[in-house]
JSON list of C-alpha atoms in Angstrom, two decimals:
[
{"chain": "A", "resi": 559, "resn": "MET", "atom": "CA", "xyz": [16.12, -16.34, -21.90]},
{"chain": "A", "resi": 560, "resn": "ALA", "atom": "CA", "xyz": [12.31, -16.75, -21.03]},
{"chain": "A", "resi": 561, "resn": "LYS", "atom": "CA", "xyz": [13.07, -19.64, -18.96]},
{"chain": "A", "resi": 562, "resn": "GLN", "atom": "CA", "xyz": [15.64, -17.50, -17.01]},
{"chain": "A", "resi": 563, "resn": "ALA", "atom": "CA", "xyz": [13.36, -15.01, -16.47]},
{"chain": "A", "resi": 564, "resn": "GLU", "atom": "CA", "xyz": [10.83, -17.06, -15.00]},
{"chain": "A", "resi": 565, "resn": "ARG", "atom": "CA", "xyz": [13.25, -18.98, -12.71]},
{"chain": "A", "resi": 566, "resn": "ARG", "atom": "CA", "xyz": [14.51, -15.39, -11.44]},
{"chain": "A", "resi": 567, "resn": "ALA", "atom": "CA", "xyz": [10.87, -14.30, -11.13]},
{"chain": "A", "resi": 568, "resn": "ALA", "atom": "CA", "xyz": [10.09, -17.72, -9.10]},
{"chain": "A", "resi": 569, "resn": "THR", "atom": "CA", "xyz": [13.20, -17.26, -6.93]},
{"chain": "A", "resi": 570, "resn": "SER", "atom": "CA", "xyz": [12.35, -13.84, -6.22]},
{"chain": "A", "resi": 571, "resn": "GLU", "atom": "CA", "xyz": [8.44, -14.68, -5.11]},
{"chain": "A", "resi": 572, "resn": "ALA", "atom": "CA", "xyz": [9.98, -17.52, -3.30]},
{"chain": "A", "resi": 573, "resn": "ILE", "atom": "CA", "xyz": [12.02, -15.46, -1.31]},
{"chain": "A", "resi": 574, "resn": "LEU", "atom": "CA", "xyz": [9.22, -12.74, -0.65]},
{"chain": "A", "resi": 575, "resn": "THR", "atom": "CA", "xyz": [6.77, -15.61, 0.39]},
{"chain": "A", "resi": 576, "resn": "ALA", "atom": "CA", "xyz": [9.08, -16.91, 3.13]},
{"chain": "A", "resi": 577, "resn": "ALA", "atom": "CA", "xyz": [10.40, -13.37, 4.01]},
{"chain": "A", "resi": 578, "resn": "ARG", "atom": "CA", "xyz": [6.52, -12.49, 4.50]},
{"chain": "A", "resi": 579, "resn": "ARG", "atom": "CA", "xyz": [5.84, -15.35, 6.90]},
{"chain": "A", "resi": 580, "resn": "LEU", "atom": "CA", "xyz": [8.79, -15.00, 8.51]},
{"chain": "A", "resi": 581, "resn": "PHE", "atom": "CA", "xyz": [8.81, -11.01, 9.25]},
{"chain": "A", "resi": 582, "resn": "GLY", "atom": "CA", "xyz": [4.95, -11.47, 9.87]},
{"chain": "A", "resi": 583, "resn": "THR", "atom": "CA", "xyz": [5.41, -14.12, 12.74]},
{"chain": "A", "resi": 584, "resn": "GLN", "atom": "CA", "xyz": [8.78, -13.29, 14.32]},
{"chain": "A", "resi": 585, "resn": "GLY", "atom": "CA", "xyz": [9.19, -9.59, 13.38]},
{"chain": "A", "resi": 586, "resn": "PHE", "atom": "CA", "xyz": [12.29, -7.85, 11.34]},
{"chain": "A", "resi": 587, "resn": "ALA", "atom": "CA", "xyz": [14.60, -7.82, 13.89]},
{"chain": "A", "resi": 588, "resn": "ALA", "atom": "CA", "xyz": [14.60, -11.56, 14.63]},
{"chain": "A", "resi": 589, "resn": "THR", "atom": "CA", "xyz": [14.51, -12.62, 11.11]},
{"chain": "A", "resi": 590, "resn": "THR", "atom": "CA", "xyz": [18.06, -13.30, 9.65]},
{"chain": "A", "resi": 591, "resn": "MET", "atom": "CA", "xyz": [18.75, -13.42, 5.55]},
{"chain": "A", "resi": 592, "resn": "ASP", "atom": "CA", "xyz": [20.09, -17.00, 6.41]},
{"chain": "A", "resi": 593, "resn": "GLU", "atom": "CA", "xyz": [16.33, -18.03, 7.97]},
{"chain": "A", "resi": 594, "resn": "ILE", "atom": "CA", "xyz": [15.22, -16.49, 4.63]},
{"chain": "A", "resi": 595, "resn": "ALA", "atom": "CA", "xyz": [17.26, -18.37, 2.21]},
{"chain": "A", "resi": 596, "resn": "GLU", "atom": "CA", "xyz": [16.64, -21.53, 4.35]},
{"chain": "A", "resi": 597, "resn": "ALA", "atom": "CA", "xyz": [12.45, -20.84, 4.32]},
{"chain": "A", "resi": 598, "resn": "ALA", "atom": "CA", "xyz": [12.69, -20.02, 0.67]},
{"chain": "A", "resi": 599, "resn": "HIS", "atom": "CA", "xyz": [14.63, -23.10, -0.37]},
{"chain": "A", "resi": 600, "resn": "VAL", "atom": "CA", "xyz": [17.53, -20.96, -2.00]},
{"chain": "A", "resi": 601, "resn": "ALA", "atom": "CA", "xyz": [21.07, -20.21, -1.40]},
{"chain": "A", "resi": 602, "resn": "LYS", "atom": "CA", "xyz": [21.94, -17.20, 1.04]},
{"chain": "A", "resi": 603, "resn": "GLY", "atom": "CA", "xyz": [23.74, -15.68, -2.22]},
{"chain": "A", "resi": 604, "resn": "ALA", "atom": "CA", "xyz": [20.43, -15.90, -4.12]},
{"chain": "A", "resi": 605, "resn": "VAL", "atom": "CA", "xyz": [18.73, -13.86, -1.62]},
{"chain": "A", "resi": 606, "resn": "TYR", "atom": "CA", "xyz": [21.67, -11.12, -1.81]},
{"chain": "A", "resi": 607, "resn": "HIS", "atom": "CA", "xyz": [21.32, -11.55, -5.35]},
{"chain": "A", "resi": 608, "resn": "HIS", "atom": "CA", "xyz": [17.61, -10.34, -5.50]},
{"chain": "A", "resi": 609, "resn": "PHE", "atom": "CA", "xyz": [17.62, -8.23, -2.60]},
{"chain": "A", "resi": 610, "resn": "LYS", "atom": "CA", "xyz": [20.78, -6.19, -1.54]},
{"chain": "A", "resi": 611, "resn": "THR", "atom": "CA", "xyz": [19.89, -5.98, 2.09]},
{"chain": "A", "resi": 612, "resn": "LYS", "atom": "CA", "xyz": [17.25, -7.28, 4.71]},
{"chain": "A", "resi": 613, "resn": "GLU", "atom": "CA", "xyz": [15.63, -3.76, 4.60]},
{"chain": "A", "resi": 614, "resn": "ALA", "atom": "CA", "xyz": [15.24, -4.06, 0.60]},
{"chain": "A", "resi": 615, "resn": "VAL", "atom": "CA", "xyz": [13.51, -7.70, 1.52]},
{"chain": "A", "resi": 616, "resn": "PHE", "atom": "CA", "xyz": [11.41, -5.91, 4.06]},
{"chain": "A", "resi": 617, "resn": "GLU", "atom": "CA", "xyz": [10.27, -3.33, 1.58]},
{"chain": "A", "resi": 618, "resn": "ALA", "atom": "CA", "xyz": [8.97, -5.53, -1.04]},
{"chain": "A", "resi": 619, "resn": "VAL", "atom": "CA", "xyz": [7.14, -7.33, 1.39]},
{"chain": "A", "resi": 620, "resn": "PHE", "atom": "CA", "xyz": [5.73, -4.14, 3.04]},
{"chain": "A", "resi": 621, "resn": "ASN", "atom": "CA", "xyz": [4.67, -3.32, -0.51]},
{"chain": "A", "resi": 622, "resn": "GLN", "atom": "CA", "xyz": [3.22, -6.60, -1.10]},
{"chain": "A", "resi": 623, "resn": "VAL", "atom": "CA", "xyz": [1.14, -6.42, 2.36]},
{"chain": "A", "resi": 624, "resn": "SER", "atom": "CA", "xyz": [-0.01, -2.68, 1.50]},
{"chain": "A", "resi": 625, "resn": "HIS", "atom": "CA", "xyz": [-1.12, -3.83, -2.04]},
{"chain": "A", "resi": 626, "resn": "ASP", "atom": "CA", "xyz": [-2.96, -6.89, -0.63]},
{"chain": "A", "resi": 627, "resn": "LEU", "atom": "CA", "xyz": [-4.49, -4.84, 2.25]},
{"chain": "A", "resi": 628, "resn": "VAL", "atom": "CA", "xyz": [-6.01, -2.42, -0.24]},
{"chain": "A", "resi": 629, "resn": "ILE", "atom": "CA", "xyz": [-7.54, -5.19, -2.12]},
{"chain": "A", "resi": 630, "resn": "GLU", "atom": "CA", "xyz": [-9.16, -6.33, 1.29]},
{"chain": "A", "resi": 631, "resn": "ILE", "atom": "CA", "xyz": [-10.43, -2.47, 2.12]},
{"chain": "A", "resi": 632, "resn": "ASP", "atom": "CA", "xyz": [-11.72, -2.22, -1.31]},
{"chain": "A", "resi": 633, "resn": "ARG", "atom": "CA", "xyz": [-13.77, -5.32, -0.88]},
{"chain": "A", "resi": 634, "resn": "ALA", "atom": "CA", "xyz": [-14.99, -4.30, 2.40]},
{"chain": "A", "resi": 635, "resn": "ALA", "atom": "CA", "xyz": [-15.76, -0.81, 1.43]},
{"chain": "A", "resi": 636, "resn": "ARG", "atom": "CA", "xyz": [-17.65, -1.78, -2.11]},
{"chain": "A", "resi": 637, "resn": "THR", "atom": "CA", "xyz": [-20.96, -2.67, -0.45]},
{"chain": "A", "resi": 638, "resn": "GLU", "atom": "CA", "xyz": [-21.47, 0.55, 1.55]},
{"chain": "A", "resi": 639, "resn": "LYS", "atom": "CA", "xyz": [-24.15, 3.19, 0.46]},
{"chain": "A", "resi": 640, "resn": "ASP", "atom": "CA", "xyz": [-21.90, 5.93, -0.55]},
{"chain": "A", "resi": 641, "resn": "VAL", "atom": "CA", "xyz": [-18.23, 7.21, -0.71]},
{"chain": "A", "resi": 642, "resn": "LEU", "atom": "CA", "xyz": [-18.17, 8.41, 2.92]},
{"chain": "A", "resi": 643, "resn": "ALA", "atom": "CA", "xyz": [-19.70, 5.30, 4.47]},
{"chain": "A", "resi": 644, "resn": "ALA", "atom": "CA", "xyz": [-16.84, 3.52, 2.45]},
{"chain": "A", "resi": 645, "resn": "MET", "atom": "CA", "xyz": [-14.14, 5.31, 3.35]},
{"chain": "A", "resi": 646, "resn": "VAL", "atom": "CA", "xyz": [-15.44, 4.68, 7.18]},
{"chain": "A", "resi": 647, "resn": "ALA", "atom": "CA", "xyz": [-15.69, 1.03, 6.38]},
{"chain": "A", "resi": 648, "resn": "GLY", "atom": "CA", "xyz": [-12.63, 0.81, 4.76]},
{"chain": "A", "resi": 649, "resn": "THR", "atom": "CA", "xyz": [-10.58, 2.89, 7.37]},
{"chain": "A", "resi": 650, "resn": "GLN", "atom": "CA", "xyz": [-12.67, 0.36, 10.02]},
{"chain": "A", "resi": 651, "resn": "HIS", "atom": "CA", "xyz": [-11.15, -2.52, 8.05]},
{"chain": "A", "resi": 652, "resn": "TYR", "atom": "CA", "xyz": [-7.77, -1.17, 8.01]},
{"chain": "A", "resi": 653, "resn": "PHE", "atom": "CA", "xyz": [-7.72, -0.94, 11.81]},
{"chain": "A", "resi": 654, "resn": "ALA", "atom": "CA", "xyz": [-9.23, -4.30, 12.09]},
{"chain": "A", "resi": 655, "resn": "ALA", "atom": "CA", "xyz": [-6.45, -6.01, 9.68]},
{"chain": "A", "resi": 656, "resn": "THR", "atom": "CA", "xyz": [-3.55, -4.02, 11.00]},
{"chain": "A", "resi": 657, "resn": "ALA", "atom": "CA", "xyz": [-4.65, -4.96, 14.88]},
{"chain": "A", "resi": 658, "resn": "LYS", "atom": "CA", "xyz": [-3.47, -8.51, 14.42]},
{"chain": "A", "resi": 659, "resn": "GLY", "atom": "CA", "xyz": [-1.03, -11.04, 13.05]},
{"chain": "A", "resi": 660, "resn": "PRO", "atom": "CA", "xyz": [1.34, -10.65, 10.52]},
{"chain": "A", "resi": 661, "resn": "THR", "atom": "CA", "xyz": [-0.17, -7.66, 8.93]},
{"chain": "A", "resi": 662, "resn": "GLY", "atom": "CA", "xyz": [-0.17, -5.81, 12.17]},
{"chain": "A", "resi": 663, "resn": "GLN", "atom": "CA", "xyz": [3.72, -6.77, 12.64]},
{"chain": "A", "resi": 664, "resn": "ILE", "atom": "CA", "xyz": [4.72, -5.73, 9.04]},
{"chain": "A", "resi": 665, "resn": "ILE", "atom": "CA", "xyz": [2.52, -2.77, 8.30]},
{"chain": "A", "resi": 666, "resn": "LEU", "atom": "CA", "xyz": [2.47, -1.01, 11.87]},
{"chain": "A", "resi": 667, "resn": "ARG", "atom": "CA", "xyz": [4.85, -2.35, 14.27]},
{"chain": "A", "resi": 668, "resn": "ASP", "atom": "CA", "xyz": [7.93, -2.94, 11.85]},
{"chain": "A", "resi": 669, "resn": "GLY", "atom": "CA", "xyz": [6.88, -0.54, 8.98]},
{"chain": "A", "resi": 670, "resn": "PRO", "atom": "CA", "xyz": [7.96, 2.78, 10.41]},
{"chain": "A", "resi": 671, "resn": "ALA", "atom": "CA", "xyz": [10.92, 1.68, 12.45]},
{"chain": "A", "resi": 672, "resn": "VAL", "atom": "CA", "xyz": [12.67, -0.46, 9.40]},
{"chain": "A", "resi": 673, "resn": "LEU", "atom": "CA", "xyz": [11.64, 2.10, 6.70]},
{"chain": "A", "resi": 674, "resn": "GLY", "atom": "CA", "xyz": [12.02, 5.19, 8.58]},
{"chain": "A", "resi": 675, "resn": "TRP", "atom": "CA", "xyz": [8.88, 7.43, 8.67]},
{"chain": "A", "resi": 676, "resn": "GLU", "atom": "CA", "xyz": [9.27, 9.14, 5.44]},
{"chain": "A", "resi": 677, "resn": "ARG", "atom": "CA", "xyz": [9.61, 5.99, 3.05]},
{"chain": "A", "resi": 678, "resn": "TRP", "atom": "CA", "xyz": [6.72, 4.49, 5.10]},
{"chain": "A", "resi": 679, "resn": "ARG", "atom": "CA", "xyz": [4.39, 7.39, 4.00]},
{"chain": "A", "resi": 680, "resn": "GLU", "atom": "CA", "xyz": [5.52, 7.20, 0.41]},
{"chain": "A", "resi": 681, "resn": "ILE", "atom": "CA", "xyz": [4.62, 3.50, 0.19]},
{"chain": "A", "resi": 682, "resn": "ASP", "atom": "CA", "xyz": [1.23, 4.00, 2.04]},
{"chain": "A", "resi": 683, "resn": "ALA", "atom": "CA", "xyz": [0.76, 7.01, -0.39]},
{"chain": "A", "resi": 684, "resn": "GLN", "atom": "CA", "xyz": [0.49, 4.56, -3.33]},
{"chain": "A", "resi": 685, "resn": "HIS", "atom": "CA", "xyz": [-2.10, 2.05, -1.58]},
{"chain": "A", "resi": 686, "resn": "PHE", "atom": "CA", "xyz": [-4.16, 2.98, 1.45]},
{"chain": "A", "resi": 687, "resn": "GLY", "atom": "CA", "xyz": [-3.05, 6.64, 1.85]},
{"chain": "A", "resi": 688, "resn": "GLY", "atom": "CA", "xyz": [-3.32, 7.32, -1.86]},
{"chain": "A", "resi": 689, "resn": "LYS", "atom": "CA", "xyz": [-7.22, 6.63, -1.79]},
{"chain": "A", "resi": 690, "resn": "LEU", "atom": "CA", "xyz": [-8.43, 9.17, 0.64]},
{"chain": "A", "resi": 691, "resn": "PRO", "atom": "CA", "xyz": [-7.88, 12.25, -1.70]},
{"chain": "A", "resi": 692, "resn": "ARG", "atom": "CA", "xyz": [-9.86, 10.37, -4.49]},
{"chain": "A", "resi": 693, "resn": "ALA", "atom": "CA", "xyz": [-12.63, 9.56, -1.96]},
{"chain": "A", "resi": 694, "resn": "ILE", "atom": "CA", "xyz": [-12.89, 12.95, -0.87]},
{"chain": "A", "resi": 695, "resn": "ALA", "atom": "CA", "xyz": [-12.76, 14.50, -4.18]},
{"chain": "A", "resi": 696, "resn": "ALA", "atom": "CA", "xyz": [-15.97, 12.12, -5.20]},
{"chain": "A", "resi": 697, "resn": "ALA", "atom": "CA", "xyz": [-17.43, 13.11, -2.26]},
{"chain": "A", "resi": 698, "resn": "MET", "atom": "CA", "xyz": [-17.44, 16.48, -3.19]},
{"chain": "A", "resi": 699, "resn": "GLU", "atom": "CA", "xyz": [-18.51, 15.69, -6.80]},
{"chain": "A", "resi": 700, "resn": "THR", "atom": "CA", "xyz": [-21.50, 13.97, -5.34]},
{"chain": "A", "resi": 701, "resn": "GLY", "atom": "CA", "xyz": [-22.44, 16.64, -2.99]},
{"chain": "A", "resi": 702, "resn": "LEU", "atom": "CA", "xyz": [-21.66, 14.80, 0.36]},
{"chain": "A", "resi": 703, "resn": "ILE", "atom": "CA", "xyz": [-19.40, 17.08, 1.47]},
{"chain": "A", "resi": 704, "resn": "ALA", "atom": "CA", "xyz": [-18.73, 20.76, 0.89]},
{"chain": "A", "resi": 705, "resn": "ARG", "atom": "CA", "xyz": [-16.55, 21.82, -1.99]},
{"chain": "A", "resi": 706, "resn": "GLN", "atom": "CA", "xyz": [-13.33, 22.69, -0.70]},
{"chain": "A", "resi": 707, "resn": "PRO", "atom": "CA", "xyz": [-9.50, 22.05, -1.58]},
{"chain": "A", "resi": 708, "resn": "VAL", "atom": "CA", "xyz": [-9.05, 18.20, -1.50]},
{"chain": "A", "resi": 709, "resn": "GLU", "atom": "CA", "xyz": [-5.23, 17.98, -0.59]},
{"chain": "A", "resi": 710, "resn": "PRO", "atom": "CA", "xyz": [-5.55, 20.10, 2.98]},
{"chain": "A", "resi": 711, "resn": "LEU", "atom": "CA", "xyz": [-8.70, 17.78, 3.85]},
{"chain": "A", "resi": 712, "resn": "ALA", "atom": "CA", "xyz": [-7.11, 14.51, 2.63]},
{"chain": "A", "resi": 713, "resn": "ARG", "atom": "CA", "xyz": [-3.83, 15.24, 4.60]},
{"chain": "A", "resi": 714, "resn": "LEU", "atom": "CA", "xyz": [-5.52, 16.23, 7.86]},
{"chain": "A", "resi": 715, "resn": "LEU", "atom": "CA", "xyz": [-7.95, 12.73, 7.81]},
{"chain": "A", "resi": 716, "resn": "LEU", "atom": "CA", "xyz": [-5.03, 10.81, 6.56]},
{"chain": "A", "resi": 717, "resn": "GLY", "atom": "CA", "xyz": [-2.80, 12.39, 9.43]},
{"chain": "A", "resi": 718, "resn": "ALA", "atom": "CA", "xyz": [-5.36, 11.50, 11.91]},
{"chain": "A", "resi": 719, "resn": "VAL", "atom": "CA", "xyz": [-5.42, 7.98, 10.52]},
{"chain": "A", "resi": 720, "resn": "THR", "atom": "CA", "xyz": [-1.80, 7.60, 10.43]},
{"chain": "A", "resi": 721, "resn": "GLU", "atom": "CA", "xyz": [-1.36, 8.87, 14.06]},
{"chain": "A", "resi": 722, "resn": "ALA", "atom": "CA", "xyz": [-3.93, 6.66, 15.25]},
{"chain": "A", "resi": 723, "resn": "ALA", "atom": "CA", "xyz": [-2.35, 3.49, 13.65]},
{"chain": "A", "resi": 724, "resn": "VAL", "atom": "CA", "xyz": [1.09, 4.40, 15.25]},
{"chain": "A", "resi": 725, "resn": "ALA", "atom": "CA", "xyz": [-0.77, 4.84, 18.56]},
{"chain": "A", "resi": 726, "resn": "CYS", "atom": "CA", "xyz": [-2.28, 1.40, 18.07]},
{"chain": "A", "resi": 727, "resn": "ALA", "atom": "CA", "xyz": [1.06, -0.16, 17.10]},
{"chain": "A", "resi": 728, "resn": "GLY", "atom": "CA", "xyz": [2.51, 0.66, 20.59]},
{"chain": "A", "resi": 729, "resn": "ARG", "atom": "CA", "xyz": [-0.57, -0.66, 22.54]},
{"chain": "A", "resi": 730, "resn": "ALA", "atom": "CA", "xyz": [-0.93, -4.33, 24.03]},
{"chain": "A", "resi": 731, "resn": "ASP", "atom": "CA", "xyz": [-4.93, -4.13, 23.40]},
{"chain": "A", "resi": 732, "resn": "ILE", "atom": "CA", "xyz": [-4.40, -3.14, 19.60]},
{"chain": "A", "resi": 733, "resn": "ALA", "atom": "CA", "xyz": [-7.58, -4.44, 18.40]},
{"chain": "A", "resi": 734, "resn": "ARG", "atom": "CA", "xyz": [-9.55, -2.58, 21.08]},
{"chain": "A", "resi": 735, "resn": "ALA", "atom": "CA", "xyz": [-7.73, 0.51, 20.39]},
{"chain": "A", "resi": 736, "resn": "GLY", "atom": "CA", "xyz": [-8.14, 0.09, 16.64]},
{"chain": "A", "resi": 737, "resn": "ALA", "atom": "CA", "xyz": [-11.93, -0.25, 17.27]},
{"chain": "A", "resi": 738, "resn": "GLU", "atom": "CA", "xyz": [-12.12, 2.84, 19.10]},
{"chain": "A", "resi": 739, "resn": "TYR", "atom": "CA", "xyz": [-10.00, 5.04, 16.64]},
{"chain": "A", "resi": 740, "resn": "ALA", "atom": "CA", "xyz": [-12.09, 3.51, 13.92]},
{"chain": "A", "resi": 741, "resn": "ARG", "atom": "CA", "xyz": [-15.21, 4.93, 15.83]},
{"chain": "A", "resi": 742, "resn": "ALA", "atom": "CA", "xyz": [-13.64, 8.50, 16.30]},
{"chain": "A", "resi": 743, "resn": "PHE", "atom": "CA", "xyz": [-12.53, 8.33, 12.59]},
{"chain": "A", "resi": 744, "resn": "LYS", "atom": "CA", "xyz": [-16.36, 7.74, 11.53]},
{"chain": "A", "resi": 745, "resn": "SER", "atom": "CA", "xyz": [-17.33, 10.59, 13.71]},
{"chain": "A", "resi": 746, "resn": "LEU", "atom": "CA", "xyz": [-15.05, 12.72, 11.92]},
{"chain": "A", "resi": 747, "resn": "VAL", "atom": "CA", "xyz": [-16.02, 12.03, 8.54]},
{"chain": "A", "resi": 748, "resn": "GLU", "atom": "CA", "xyz": [-19.97, 11.78, 9.50]},
{"chain": "A", "resi": 749, "resn": "ALA", "atom": "CA", "xyz": [-19.45, 15.60, 10.77]},
{"chain": "A", "resi": 750, "resn": "LEU", "atom": "CA", "xyz": [-18.01, 16.49, 7.00]},
{"chain": "A", "resi": 751, "resn": "ARG", "atom": "CA", "xyz": [-21.43, 15.13, 5.79]},
{"chain": "A", "resi": 752, "resn": "LEU", "atom": "CA", "xyz": [-24.08, 17.67, 4.35]},
{"chain": "A", "resi": 753, "resn": "ARG", "atom": "CA", "xyz": [-27.29, 17.54, 5.82]},
{"chain": "A", "resi": 754, "resn": "ALA", "atom": "CA", "xyz": [-30.32, 18.10, 3.42]}
]
């Protein structure tokens, strides 16, 4: 029984690894289930056994990429002097990471279109989007910003980041646009900082 579970897990992992590479390099629309099966070295039926649709494969890949991105963001933000600076550094890293290559293709270009806006936001709230309310609450606890209801402020800031991410996704110069939006976000966050 354990061997069978290990084989199932290995097959699922092979499918996701192959799909992640294909979705990241050629995009969702250009990727077929046949290509995913071939790249994973499994039968097409095995792909459908684990994932009922190509959209289901994509959602699992999107979740993986979002999880990995948050780990990178945490690493980038960890060295900052305080939670507000960490929020800015994390958001700058988010824009930089999603401005290029497979991460940008999966998170920004295909994510909202394939998953739909609501599902994209739900998954993001489990990863990057979920970090913002905690960071704001921590900034209030440490006296960096004035106490106020956390949820409205978090939603406004997350809305700004999300809107910027969507705007970046539609630009040919996504890296430059991401850097500009990251600077604007820093201005917003720093304006919240209480001055001694």
